[in-house]
Rosetta silent file (secondary structure, phi, psi, omega in degrees, C-alpha in Angstrom):
SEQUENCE: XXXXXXXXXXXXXXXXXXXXXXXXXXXXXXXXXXXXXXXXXXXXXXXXXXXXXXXXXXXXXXXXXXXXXXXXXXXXXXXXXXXXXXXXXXXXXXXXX
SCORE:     score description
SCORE:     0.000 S_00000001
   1 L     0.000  151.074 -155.867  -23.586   -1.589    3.032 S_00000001
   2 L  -123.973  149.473  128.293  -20.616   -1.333    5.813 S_00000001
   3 L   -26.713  123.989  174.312  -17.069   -2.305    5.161 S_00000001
   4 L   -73.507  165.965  162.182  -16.399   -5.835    6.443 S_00000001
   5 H   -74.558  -25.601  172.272  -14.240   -6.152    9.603 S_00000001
   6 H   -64.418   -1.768 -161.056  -12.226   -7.963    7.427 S_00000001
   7 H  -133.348  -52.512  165.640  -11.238   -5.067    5.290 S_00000001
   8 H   -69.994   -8.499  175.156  -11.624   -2.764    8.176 S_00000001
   9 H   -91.808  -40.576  169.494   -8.678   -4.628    9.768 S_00000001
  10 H   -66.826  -51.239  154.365   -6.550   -4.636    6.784 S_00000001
  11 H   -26.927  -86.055  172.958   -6.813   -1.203    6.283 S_00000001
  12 H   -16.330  -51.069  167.864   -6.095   -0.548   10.079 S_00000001
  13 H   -68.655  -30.472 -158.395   -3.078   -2.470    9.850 S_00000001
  14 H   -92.363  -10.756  172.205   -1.217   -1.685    7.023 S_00000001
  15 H   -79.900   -9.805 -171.037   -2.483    2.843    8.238 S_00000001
  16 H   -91.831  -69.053 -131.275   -0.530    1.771   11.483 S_00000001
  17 H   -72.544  -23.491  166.417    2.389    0.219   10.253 S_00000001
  18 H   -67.568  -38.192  179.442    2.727    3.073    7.318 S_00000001
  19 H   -79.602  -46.099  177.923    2.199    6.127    9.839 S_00000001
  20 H   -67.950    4.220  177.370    4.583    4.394   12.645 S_00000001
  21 L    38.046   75.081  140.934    7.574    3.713   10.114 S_00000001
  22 L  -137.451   29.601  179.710    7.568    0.131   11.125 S_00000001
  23 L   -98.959  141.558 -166.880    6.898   -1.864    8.450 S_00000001
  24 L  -109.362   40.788   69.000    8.836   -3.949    7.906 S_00000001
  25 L    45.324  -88.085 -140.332    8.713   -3.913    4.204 S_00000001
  26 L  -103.847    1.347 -168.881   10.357   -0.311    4.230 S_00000001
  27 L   -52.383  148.649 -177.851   13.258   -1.147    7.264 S_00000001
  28 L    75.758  -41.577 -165.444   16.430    1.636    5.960 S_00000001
  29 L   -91.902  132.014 -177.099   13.898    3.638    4.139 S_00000001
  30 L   -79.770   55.518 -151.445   12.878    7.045    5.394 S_00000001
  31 L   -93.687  -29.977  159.259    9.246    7.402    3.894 S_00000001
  32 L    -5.255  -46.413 -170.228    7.944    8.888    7.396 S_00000001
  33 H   -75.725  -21.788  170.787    9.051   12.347    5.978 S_00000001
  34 H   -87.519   -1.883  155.324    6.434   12.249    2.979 S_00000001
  35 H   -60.158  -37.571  143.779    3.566   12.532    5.234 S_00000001
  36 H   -32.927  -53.837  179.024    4.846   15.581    5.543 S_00000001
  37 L  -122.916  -59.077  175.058    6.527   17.048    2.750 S_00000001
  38 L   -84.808   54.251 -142.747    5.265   14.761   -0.040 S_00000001
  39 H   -81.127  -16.164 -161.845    1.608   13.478    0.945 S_00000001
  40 H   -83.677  -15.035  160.720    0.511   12.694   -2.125 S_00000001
  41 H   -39.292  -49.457  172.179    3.277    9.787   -2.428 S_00000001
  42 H   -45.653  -60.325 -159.468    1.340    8.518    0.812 S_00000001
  43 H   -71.728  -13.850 -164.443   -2.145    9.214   -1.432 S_00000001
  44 H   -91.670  -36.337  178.454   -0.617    6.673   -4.115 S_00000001
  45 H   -57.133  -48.497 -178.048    0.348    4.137   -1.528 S_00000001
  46 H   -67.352  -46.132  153.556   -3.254    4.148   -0.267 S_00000001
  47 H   -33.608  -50.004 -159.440   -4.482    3.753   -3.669 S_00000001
  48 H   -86.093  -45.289  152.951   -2.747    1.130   -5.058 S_00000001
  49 H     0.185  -76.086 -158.861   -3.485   -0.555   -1.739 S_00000001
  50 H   -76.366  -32.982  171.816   -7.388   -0.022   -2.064 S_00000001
  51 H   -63.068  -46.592 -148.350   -7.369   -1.104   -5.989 S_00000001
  52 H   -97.219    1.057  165.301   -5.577   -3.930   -5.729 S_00000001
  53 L   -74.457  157.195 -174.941   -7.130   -5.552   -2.440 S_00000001
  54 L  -119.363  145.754 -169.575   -9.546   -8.219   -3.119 S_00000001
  55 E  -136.961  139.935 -169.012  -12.594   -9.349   -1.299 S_00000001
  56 L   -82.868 -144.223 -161.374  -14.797  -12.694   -1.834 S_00000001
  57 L   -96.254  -19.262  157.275  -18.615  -12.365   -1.779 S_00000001
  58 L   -94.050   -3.231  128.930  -18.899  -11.849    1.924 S_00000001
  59 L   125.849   53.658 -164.289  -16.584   -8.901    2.225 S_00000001
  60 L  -123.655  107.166  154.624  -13.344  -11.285    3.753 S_00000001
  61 E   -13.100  112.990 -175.785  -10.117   -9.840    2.620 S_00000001
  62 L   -97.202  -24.920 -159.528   -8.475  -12.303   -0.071 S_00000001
  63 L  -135.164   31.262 -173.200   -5.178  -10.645   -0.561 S_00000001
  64 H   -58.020  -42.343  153.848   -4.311   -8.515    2.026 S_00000001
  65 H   -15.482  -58.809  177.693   -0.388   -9.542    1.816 S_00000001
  66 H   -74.581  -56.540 -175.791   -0.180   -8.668   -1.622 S_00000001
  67 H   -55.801  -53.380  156.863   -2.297   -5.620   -1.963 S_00000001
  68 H    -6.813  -96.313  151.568    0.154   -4.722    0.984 S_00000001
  69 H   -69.870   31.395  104.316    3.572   -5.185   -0.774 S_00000001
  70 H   -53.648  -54.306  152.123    2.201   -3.250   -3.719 S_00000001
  71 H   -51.254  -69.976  178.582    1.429   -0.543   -1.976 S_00000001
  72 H   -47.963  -37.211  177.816    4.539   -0.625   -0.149 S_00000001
  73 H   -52.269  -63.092  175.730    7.018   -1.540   -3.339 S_00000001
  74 H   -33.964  -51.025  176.662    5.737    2.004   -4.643 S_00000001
  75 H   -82.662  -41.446  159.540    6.775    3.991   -1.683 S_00000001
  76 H   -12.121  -79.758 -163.613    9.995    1.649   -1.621 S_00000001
  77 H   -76.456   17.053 -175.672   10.946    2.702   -5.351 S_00000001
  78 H  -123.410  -19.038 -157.343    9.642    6.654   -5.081 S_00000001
  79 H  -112.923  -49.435  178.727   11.743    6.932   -1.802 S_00000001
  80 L  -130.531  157.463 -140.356   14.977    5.012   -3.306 S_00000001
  81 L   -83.163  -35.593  179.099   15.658    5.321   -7.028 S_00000001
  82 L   -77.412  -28.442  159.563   17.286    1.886   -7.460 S_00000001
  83 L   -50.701   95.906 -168.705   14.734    0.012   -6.356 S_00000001
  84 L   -93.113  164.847  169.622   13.014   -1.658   -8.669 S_00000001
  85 L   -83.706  141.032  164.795    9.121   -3.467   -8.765 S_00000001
  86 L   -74.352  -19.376 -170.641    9.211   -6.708  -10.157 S_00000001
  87 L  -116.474   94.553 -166.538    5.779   -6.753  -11.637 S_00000001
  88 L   -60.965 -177.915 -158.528    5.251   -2.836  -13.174 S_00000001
  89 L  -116.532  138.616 -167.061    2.398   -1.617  -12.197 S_00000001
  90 L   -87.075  160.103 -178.255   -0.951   -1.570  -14.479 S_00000001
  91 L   -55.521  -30.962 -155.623   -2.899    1.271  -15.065 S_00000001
  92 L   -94.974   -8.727 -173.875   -5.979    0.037  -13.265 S_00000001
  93 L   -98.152  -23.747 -155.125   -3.466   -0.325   -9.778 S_00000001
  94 L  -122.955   10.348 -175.013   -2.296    3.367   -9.699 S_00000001
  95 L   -82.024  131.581  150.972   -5.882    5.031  -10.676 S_00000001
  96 L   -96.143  131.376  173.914   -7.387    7.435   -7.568 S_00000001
  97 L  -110.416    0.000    0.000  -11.003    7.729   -7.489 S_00000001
């Protein structure tokens, strides 16, 4: 079994706009520098990403938006201190496999 395109696109999008530090999510925040010096902040981002997207029975992306700003909230609030998530985050969001 393959990856849908639908999945393969969300992915695609949300690795460009996290490696060009242009999402615009993260505008003022300097998370560019933890590919680098912090990666595994990056590795958490991708995670909570890959847990929490959803896909129906044909492999067509339900949630990319969300799964998105989840990911993104994380590196938000790990990069500045004050930030907070509105929804914490469940155990089952933040697991790596």
């Amino acid at each position: 079994m393959r990856l849908s395109e639908s999945f393969s696109g969300a992915l695609r999008t949300f690795a460009y706009f996290m490696a060009s530090g242009t999402h615009d999510q993260l505008k003022g925040i300097d998370y560019l520098k933890l590919y680098g010096e912090e990666p595994s902040a990056i590795e958490q981002a991708f995670a909570i990403f890959a847990n929490v997207i959803a896909l129906d029975e044909n492999g067509e992306v339900l949630n990319a938006k969300h799964a998105e700003k989840r990911a993104v909230d994380y590196i938000r609030s790990y990069c500045d201190h004050t930030f907070k998530v509105e929804q914490p985050y469940e155990d089952w969001e933040l697991e790596l496999h």
